[in-house]
mmCIF file of N, CA and C in Angstrom:
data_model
loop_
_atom_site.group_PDB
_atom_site.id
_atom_site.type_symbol
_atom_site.label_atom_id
_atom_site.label_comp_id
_atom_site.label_asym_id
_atom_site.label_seq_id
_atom_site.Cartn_x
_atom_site.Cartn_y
_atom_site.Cartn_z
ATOM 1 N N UNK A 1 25.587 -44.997 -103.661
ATOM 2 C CA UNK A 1 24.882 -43.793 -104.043
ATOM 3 C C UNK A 1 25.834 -42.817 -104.736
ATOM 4 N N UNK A 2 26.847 -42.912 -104.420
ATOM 5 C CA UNK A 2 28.284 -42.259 -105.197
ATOM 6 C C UNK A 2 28.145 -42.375 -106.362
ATOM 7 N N UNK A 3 28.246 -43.702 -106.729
ATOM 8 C CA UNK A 3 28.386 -44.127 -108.381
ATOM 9 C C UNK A 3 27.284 -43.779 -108.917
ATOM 10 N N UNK A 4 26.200 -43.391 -107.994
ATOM 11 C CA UNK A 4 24.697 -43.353 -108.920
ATOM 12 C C UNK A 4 24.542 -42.093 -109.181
ATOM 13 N N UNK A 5 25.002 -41.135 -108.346
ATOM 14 C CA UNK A 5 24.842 -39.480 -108.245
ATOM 15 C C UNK A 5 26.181 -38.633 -108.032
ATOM 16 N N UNK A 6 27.282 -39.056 -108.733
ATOM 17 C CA UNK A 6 28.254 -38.972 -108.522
ATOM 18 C C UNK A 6 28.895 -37.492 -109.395
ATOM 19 N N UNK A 7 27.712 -37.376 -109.717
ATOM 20 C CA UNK A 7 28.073 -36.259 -111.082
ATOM 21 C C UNK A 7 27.107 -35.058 -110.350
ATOM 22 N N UNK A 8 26.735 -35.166 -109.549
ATOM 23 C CA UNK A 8 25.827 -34.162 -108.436
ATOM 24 C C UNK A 8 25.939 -34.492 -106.902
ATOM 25 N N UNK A 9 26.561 -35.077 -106.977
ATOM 26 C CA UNK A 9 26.606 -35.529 -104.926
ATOM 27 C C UNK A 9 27.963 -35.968 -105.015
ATOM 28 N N UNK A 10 28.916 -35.093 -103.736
ATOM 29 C CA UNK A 10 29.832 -35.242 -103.402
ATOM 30 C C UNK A 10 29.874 -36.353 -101.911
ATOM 31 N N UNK A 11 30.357 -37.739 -102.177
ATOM 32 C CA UNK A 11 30.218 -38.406 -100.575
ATOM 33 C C UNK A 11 32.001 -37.696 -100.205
ATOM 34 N N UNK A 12 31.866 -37.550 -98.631
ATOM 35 C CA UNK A 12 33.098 -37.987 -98.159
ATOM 36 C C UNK A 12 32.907 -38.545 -96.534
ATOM 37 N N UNK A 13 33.549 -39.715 -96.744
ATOM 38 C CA UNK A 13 33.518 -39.911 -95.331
ATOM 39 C C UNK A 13 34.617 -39.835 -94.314
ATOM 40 N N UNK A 14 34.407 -39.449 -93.019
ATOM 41 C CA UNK A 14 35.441 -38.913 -92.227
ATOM 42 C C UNK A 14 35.043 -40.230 -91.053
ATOM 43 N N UNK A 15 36.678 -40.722 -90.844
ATOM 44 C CA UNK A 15 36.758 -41.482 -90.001
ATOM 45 C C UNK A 15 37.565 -41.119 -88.771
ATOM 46 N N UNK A 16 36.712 -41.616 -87.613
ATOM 47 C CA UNK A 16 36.892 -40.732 -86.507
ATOM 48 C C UNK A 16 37.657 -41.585 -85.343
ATOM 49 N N UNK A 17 38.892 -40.630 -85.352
ATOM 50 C CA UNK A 17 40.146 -41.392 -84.091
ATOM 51 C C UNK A 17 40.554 -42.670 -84.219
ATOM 52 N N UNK A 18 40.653 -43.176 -85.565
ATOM 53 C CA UNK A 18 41.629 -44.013 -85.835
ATOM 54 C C UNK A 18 42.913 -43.797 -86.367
ATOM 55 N N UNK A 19 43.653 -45.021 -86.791
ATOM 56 C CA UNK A 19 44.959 -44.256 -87.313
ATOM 57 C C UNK A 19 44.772 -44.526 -88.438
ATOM 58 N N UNK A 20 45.823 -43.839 -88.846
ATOM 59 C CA UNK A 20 46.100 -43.941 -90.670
ATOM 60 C C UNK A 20 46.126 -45.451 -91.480
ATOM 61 N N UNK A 21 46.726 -45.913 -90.499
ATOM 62 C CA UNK A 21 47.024 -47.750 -90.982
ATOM 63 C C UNK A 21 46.051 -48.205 -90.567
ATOM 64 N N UNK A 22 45.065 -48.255 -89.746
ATOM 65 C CA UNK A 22 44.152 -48.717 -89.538
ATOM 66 C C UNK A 22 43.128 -48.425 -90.475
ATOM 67 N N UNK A 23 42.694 -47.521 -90.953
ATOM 68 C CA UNK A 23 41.929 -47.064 -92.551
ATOM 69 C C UNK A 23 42.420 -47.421 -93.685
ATOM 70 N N UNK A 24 43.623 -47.430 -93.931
ATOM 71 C CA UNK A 24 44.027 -47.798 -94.940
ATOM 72 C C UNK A 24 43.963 -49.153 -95.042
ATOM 73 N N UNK A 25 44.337 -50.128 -94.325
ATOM 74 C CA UNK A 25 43.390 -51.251 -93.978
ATOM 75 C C UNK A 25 41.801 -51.782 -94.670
ATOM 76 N N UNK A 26 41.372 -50.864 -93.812
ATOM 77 C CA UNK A 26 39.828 -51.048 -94.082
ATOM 78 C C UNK A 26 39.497 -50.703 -95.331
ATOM 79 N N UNK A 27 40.368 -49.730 -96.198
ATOM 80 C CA UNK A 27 39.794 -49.180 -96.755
ATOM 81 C C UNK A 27 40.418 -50.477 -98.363
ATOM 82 N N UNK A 28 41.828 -50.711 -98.385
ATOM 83 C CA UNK A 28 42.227 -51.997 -99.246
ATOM 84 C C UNK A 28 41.083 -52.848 -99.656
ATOM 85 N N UNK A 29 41.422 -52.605 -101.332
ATOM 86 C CA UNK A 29 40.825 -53.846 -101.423
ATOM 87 C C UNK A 29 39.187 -53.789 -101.933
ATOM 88 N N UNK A 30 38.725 -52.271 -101.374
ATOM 89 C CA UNK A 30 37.028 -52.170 -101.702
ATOM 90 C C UNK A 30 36.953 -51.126 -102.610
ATOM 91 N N UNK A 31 35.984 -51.003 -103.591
ATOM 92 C CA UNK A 31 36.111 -50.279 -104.839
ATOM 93 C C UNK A 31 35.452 -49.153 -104.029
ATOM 94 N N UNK A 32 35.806 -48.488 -103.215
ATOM 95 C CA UNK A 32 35.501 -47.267 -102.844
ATOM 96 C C UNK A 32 35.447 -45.953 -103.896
ATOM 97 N N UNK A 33 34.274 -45.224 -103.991
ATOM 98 C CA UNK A 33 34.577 -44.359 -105.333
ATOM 99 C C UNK A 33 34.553 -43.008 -104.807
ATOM 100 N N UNK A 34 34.288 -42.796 -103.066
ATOM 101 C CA UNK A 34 34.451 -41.221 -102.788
ATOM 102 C C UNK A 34 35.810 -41.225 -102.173
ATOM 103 N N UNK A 35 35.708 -40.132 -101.700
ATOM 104 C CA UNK A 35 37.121 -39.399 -100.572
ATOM 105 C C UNK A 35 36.851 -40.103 -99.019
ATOM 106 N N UNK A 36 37.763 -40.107 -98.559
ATOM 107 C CA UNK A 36 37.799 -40.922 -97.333
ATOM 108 C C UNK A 36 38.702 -40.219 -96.594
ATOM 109 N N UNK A 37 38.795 -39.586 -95.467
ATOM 110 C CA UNK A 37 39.311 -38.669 -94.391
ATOM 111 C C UNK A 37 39.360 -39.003 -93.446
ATOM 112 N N UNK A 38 40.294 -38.258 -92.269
ATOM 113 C CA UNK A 38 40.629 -39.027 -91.176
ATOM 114 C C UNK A 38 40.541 -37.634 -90.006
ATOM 115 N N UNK A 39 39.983 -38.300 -89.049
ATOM 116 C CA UNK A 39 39.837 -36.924 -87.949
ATOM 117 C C UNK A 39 40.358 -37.901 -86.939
ATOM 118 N N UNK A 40 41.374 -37.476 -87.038
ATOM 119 C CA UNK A 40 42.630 -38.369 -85.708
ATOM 120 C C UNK A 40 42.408 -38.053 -84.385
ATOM 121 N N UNK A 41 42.310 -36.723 -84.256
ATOM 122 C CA UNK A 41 42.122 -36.106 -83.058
ATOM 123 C C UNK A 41 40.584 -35.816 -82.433
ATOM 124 N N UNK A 42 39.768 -35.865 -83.380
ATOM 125 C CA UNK A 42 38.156 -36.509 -82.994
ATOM 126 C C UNK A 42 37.935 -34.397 -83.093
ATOM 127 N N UNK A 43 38.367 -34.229 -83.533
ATOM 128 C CA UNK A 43 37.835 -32.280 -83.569
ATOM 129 C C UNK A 43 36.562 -31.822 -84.518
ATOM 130 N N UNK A 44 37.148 -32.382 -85.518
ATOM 131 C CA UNK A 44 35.645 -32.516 -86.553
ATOM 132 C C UNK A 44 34.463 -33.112 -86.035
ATOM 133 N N UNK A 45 34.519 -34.484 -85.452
ATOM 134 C CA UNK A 45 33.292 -34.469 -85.127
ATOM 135 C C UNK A 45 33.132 -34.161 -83.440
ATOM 136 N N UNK A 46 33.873 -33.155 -83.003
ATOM 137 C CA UNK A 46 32.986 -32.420 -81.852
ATOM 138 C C UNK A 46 32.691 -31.315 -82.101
ATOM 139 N N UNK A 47 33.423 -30.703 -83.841
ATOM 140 C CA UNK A 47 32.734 -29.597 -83.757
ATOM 141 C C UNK A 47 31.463 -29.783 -84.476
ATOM 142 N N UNK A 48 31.143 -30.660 -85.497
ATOM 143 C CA UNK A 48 29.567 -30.889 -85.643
ATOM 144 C C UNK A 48 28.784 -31.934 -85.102
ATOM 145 N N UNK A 49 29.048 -31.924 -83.574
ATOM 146 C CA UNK A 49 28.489 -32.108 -82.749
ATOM 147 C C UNK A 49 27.955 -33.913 -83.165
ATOM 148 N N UNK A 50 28.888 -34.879 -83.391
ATOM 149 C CA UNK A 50 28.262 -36.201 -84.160
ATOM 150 C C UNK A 50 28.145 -36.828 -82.758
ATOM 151 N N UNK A 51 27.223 -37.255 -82.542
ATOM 152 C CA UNK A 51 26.515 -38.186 -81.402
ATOM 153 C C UNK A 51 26.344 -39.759 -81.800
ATOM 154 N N UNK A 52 26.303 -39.710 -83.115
ATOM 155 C CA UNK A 52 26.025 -41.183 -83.654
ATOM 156 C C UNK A 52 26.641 -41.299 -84.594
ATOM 157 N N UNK A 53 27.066 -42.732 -84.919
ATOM 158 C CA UNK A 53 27.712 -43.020 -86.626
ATOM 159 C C UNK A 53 26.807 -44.163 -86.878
ATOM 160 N N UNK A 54 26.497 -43.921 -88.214
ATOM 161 C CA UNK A 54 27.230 -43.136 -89.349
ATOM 162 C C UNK A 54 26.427 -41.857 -88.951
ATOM 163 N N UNK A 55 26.633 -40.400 -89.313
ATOM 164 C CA UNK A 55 25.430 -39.603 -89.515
ATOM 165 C C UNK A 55 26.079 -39.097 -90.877
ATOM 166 N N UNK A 56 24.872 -38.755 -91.737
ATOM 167 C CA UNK A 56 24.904 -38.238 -92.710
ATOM 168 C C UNK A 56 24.499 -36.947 -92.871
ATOM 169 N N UNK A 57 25.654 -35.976 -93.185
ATOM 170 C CA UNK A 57 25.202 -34.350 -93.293
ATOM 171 C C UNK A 57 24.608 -33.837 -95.270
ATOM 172 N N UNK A 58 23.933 -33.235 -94.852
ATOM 173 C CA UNK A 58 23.797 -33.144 -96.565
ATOM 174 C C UNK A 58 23.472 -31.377 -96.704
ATOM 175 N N UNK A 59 24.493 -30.848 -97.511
ATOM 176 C CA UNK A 59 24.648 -29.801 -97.968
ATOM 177 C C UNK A 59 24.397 -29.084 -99.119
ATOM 178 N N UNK A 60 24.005 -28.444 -99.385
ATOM 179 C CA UNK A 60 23.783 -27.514 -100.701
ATOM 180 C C UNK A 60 24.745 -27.333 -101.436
ATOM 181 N N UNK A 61 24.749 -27.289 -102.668
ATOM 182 C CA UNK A 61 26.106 -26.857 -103.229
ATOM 183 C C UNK A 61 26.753 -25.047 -102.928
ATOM 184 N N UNK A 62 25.767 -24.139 -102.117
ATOM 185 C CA UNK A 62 26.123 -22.958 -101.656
ATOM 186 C C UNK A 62 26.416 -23.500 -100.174
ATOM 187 N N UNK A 63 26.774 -24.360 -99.875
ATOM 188 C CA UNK A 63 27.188 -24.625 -98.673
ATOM 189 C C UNK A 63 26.152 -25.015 -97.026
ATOM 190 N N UNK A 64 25.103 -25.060 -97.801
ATOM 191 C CA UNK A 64 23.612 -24.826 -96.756
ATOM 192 C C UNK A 64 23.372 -26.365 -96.034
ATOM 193 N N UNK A 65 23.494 -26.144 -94.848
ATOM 194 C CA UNK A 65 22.764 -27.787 -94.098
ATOM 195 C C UNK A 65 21.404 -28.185 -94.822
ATOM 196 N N UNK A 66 21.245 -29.196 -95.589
ATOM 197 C CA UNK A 66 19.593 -29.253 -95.411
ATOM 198 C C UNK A 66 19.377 -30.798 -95.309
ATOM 199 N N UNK A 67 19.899 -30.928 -94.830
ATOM 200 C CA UNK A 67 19.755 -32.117 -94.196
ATOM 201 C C UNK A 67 20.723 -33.252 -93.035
ATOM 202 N N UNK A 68 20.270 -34.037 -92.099
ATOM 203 C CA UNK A 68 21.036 -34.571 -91.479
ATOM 204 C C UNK A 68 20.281 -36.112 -90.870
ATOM 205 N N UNK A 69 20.932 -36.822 -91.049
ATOM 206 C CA UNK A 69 20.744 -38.607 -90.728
ATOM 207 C C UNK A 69 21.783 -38.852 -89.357
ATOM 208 N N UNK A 70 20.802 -39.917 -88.350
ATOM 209 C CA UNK A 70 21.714 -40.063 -87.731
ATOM 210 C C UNK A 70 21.575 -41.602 -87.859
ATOM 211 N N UNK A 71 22.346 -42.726 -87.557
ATOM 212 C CA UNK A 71 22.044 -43.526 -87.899
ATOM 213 C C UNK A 71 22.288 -44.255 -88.952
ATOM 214 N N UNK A 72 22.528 -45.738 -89.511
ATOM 215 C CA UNK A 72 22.186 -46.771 -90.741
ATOM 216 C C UNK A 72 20.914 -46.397 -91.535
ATOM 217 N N UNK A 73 20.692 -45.606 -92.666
ATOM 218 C CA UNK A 73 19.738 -45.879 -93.626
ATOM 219 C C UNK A 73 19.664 -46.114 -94.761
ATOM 220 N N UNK A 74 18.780 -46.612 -95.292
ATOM 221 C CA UNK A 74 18.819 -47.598 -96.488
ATOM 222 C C UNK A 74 18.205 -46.723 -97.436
ATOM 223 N N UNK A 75 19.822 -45.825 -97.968
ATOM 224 C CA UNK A 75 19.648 -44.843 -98.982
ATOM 225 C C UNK A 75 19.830 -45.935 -100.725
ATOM 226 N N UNK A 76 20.074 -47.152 -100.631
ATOM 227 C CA UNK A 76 19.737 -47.883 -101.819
ATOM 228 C C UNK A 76 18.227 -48.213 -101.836
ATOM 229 N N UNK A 77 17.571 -47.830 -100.760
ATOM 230 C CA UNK A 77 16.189 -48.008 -101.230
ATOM 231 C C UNK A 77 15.074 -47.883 -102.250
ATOM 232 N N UNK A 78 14.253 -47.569 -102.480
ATOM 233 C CA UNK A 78 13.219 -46.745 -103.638
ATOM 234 C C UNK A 78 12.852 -46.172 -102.828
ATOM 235 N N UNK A 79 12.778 -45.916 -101.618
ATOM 236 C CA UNK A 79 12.197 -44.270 -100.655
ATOM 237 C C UNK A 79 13.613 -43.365 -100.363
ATOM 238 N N UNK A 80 14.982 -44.010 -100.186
ATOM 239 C CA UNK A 80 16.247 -43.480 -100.673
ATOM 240 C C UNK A 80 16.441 -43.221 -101.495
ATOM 241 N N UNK A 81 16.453 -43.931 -102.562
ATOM 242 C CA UNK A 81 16.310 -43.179 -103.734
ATOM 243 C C UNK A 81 15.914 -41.931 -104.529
ATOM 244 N N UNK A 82 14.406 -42.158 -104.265
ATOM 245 C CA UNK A 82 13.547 -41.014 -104.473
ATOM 246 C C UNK A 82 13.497 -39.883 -104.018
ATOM 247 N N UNK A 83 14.291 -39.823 -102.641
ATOM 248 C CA UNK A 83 14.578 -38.901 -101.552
ATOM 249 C C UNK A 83 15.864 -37.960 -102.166
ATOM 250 N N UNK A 84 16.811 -38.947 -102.066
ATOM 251 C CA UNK A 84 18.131 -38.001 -102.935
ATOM 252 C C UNK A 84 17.805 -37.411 -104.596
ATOM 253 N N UNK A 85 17.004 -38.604 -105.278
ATOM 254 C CA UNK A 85 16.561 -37.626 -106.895
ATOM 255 C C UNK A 85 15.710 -36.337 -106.603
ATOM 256 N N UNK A 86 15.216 -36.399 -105.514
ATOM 257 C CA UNK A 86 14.422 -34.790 -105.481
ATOM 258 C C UNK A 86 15.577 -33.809 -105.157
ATOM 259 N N UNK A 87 16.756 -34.386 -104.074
ATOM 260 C CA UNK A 87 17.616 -33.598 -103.493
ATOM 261 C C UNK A 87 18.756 -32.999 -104.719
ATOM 262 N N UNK A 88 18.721 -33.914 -105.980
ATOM 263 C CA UNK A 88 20.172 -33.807 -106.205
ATOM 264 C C UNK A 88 19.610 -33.479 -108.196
ATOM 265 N N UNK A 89 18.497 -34.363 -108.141
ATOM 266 C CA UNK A 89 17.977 -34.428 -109.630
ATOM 267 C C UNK A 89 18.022 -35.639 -110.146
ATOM 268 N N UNK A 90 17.360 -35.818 -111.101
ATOM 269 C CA UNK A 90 17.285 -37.301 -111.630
ATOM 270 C C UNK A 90 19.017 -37.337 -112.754
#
């Protein structure tokens, strides 16, 4: 969804209480096209309160929650799809 809306949607994903070599790892090797972060100490996600992974937060470009996923969803869908082109623009 990066590569598709990449010019209006910022991904980053934050990986939680692993180590550095252990991401960097995971991360080798895959044409990853966002930012990829590390919350070592697990603070980020207790301060937005993440109960589940993946969850997906989705923000305004003024900084506004308007949205939140908890859970695997199938944002390559055509109901994913259609969902983020209203959110972000065609």
């Amino acid at each position: 969804m990066h590569q598709r809306y990449g010019d209006r949607l910022a991904v980053v994903a934050i990986n939680i209480q692993e180590s550095r070599e252990k991401v960097a790892a995971w991360t080798r090797g895959k044409p990853l096209s966002f930012t990829v972060l590390l919350d070592a100490s697990g603070a980020v996600t207790s301060a937005y309160e993440v109960t589940a992974t993946p969850t997906v937060f989705l923000v305004s470009r003024e900084g506004k929650l308007v949205g939140k996923a908890l859970g695997n969803k199938a944002w390559t869908s055509e109901q994913g799809r259609a969902l983020l082109t209203r959110l972000v623009g065609s």
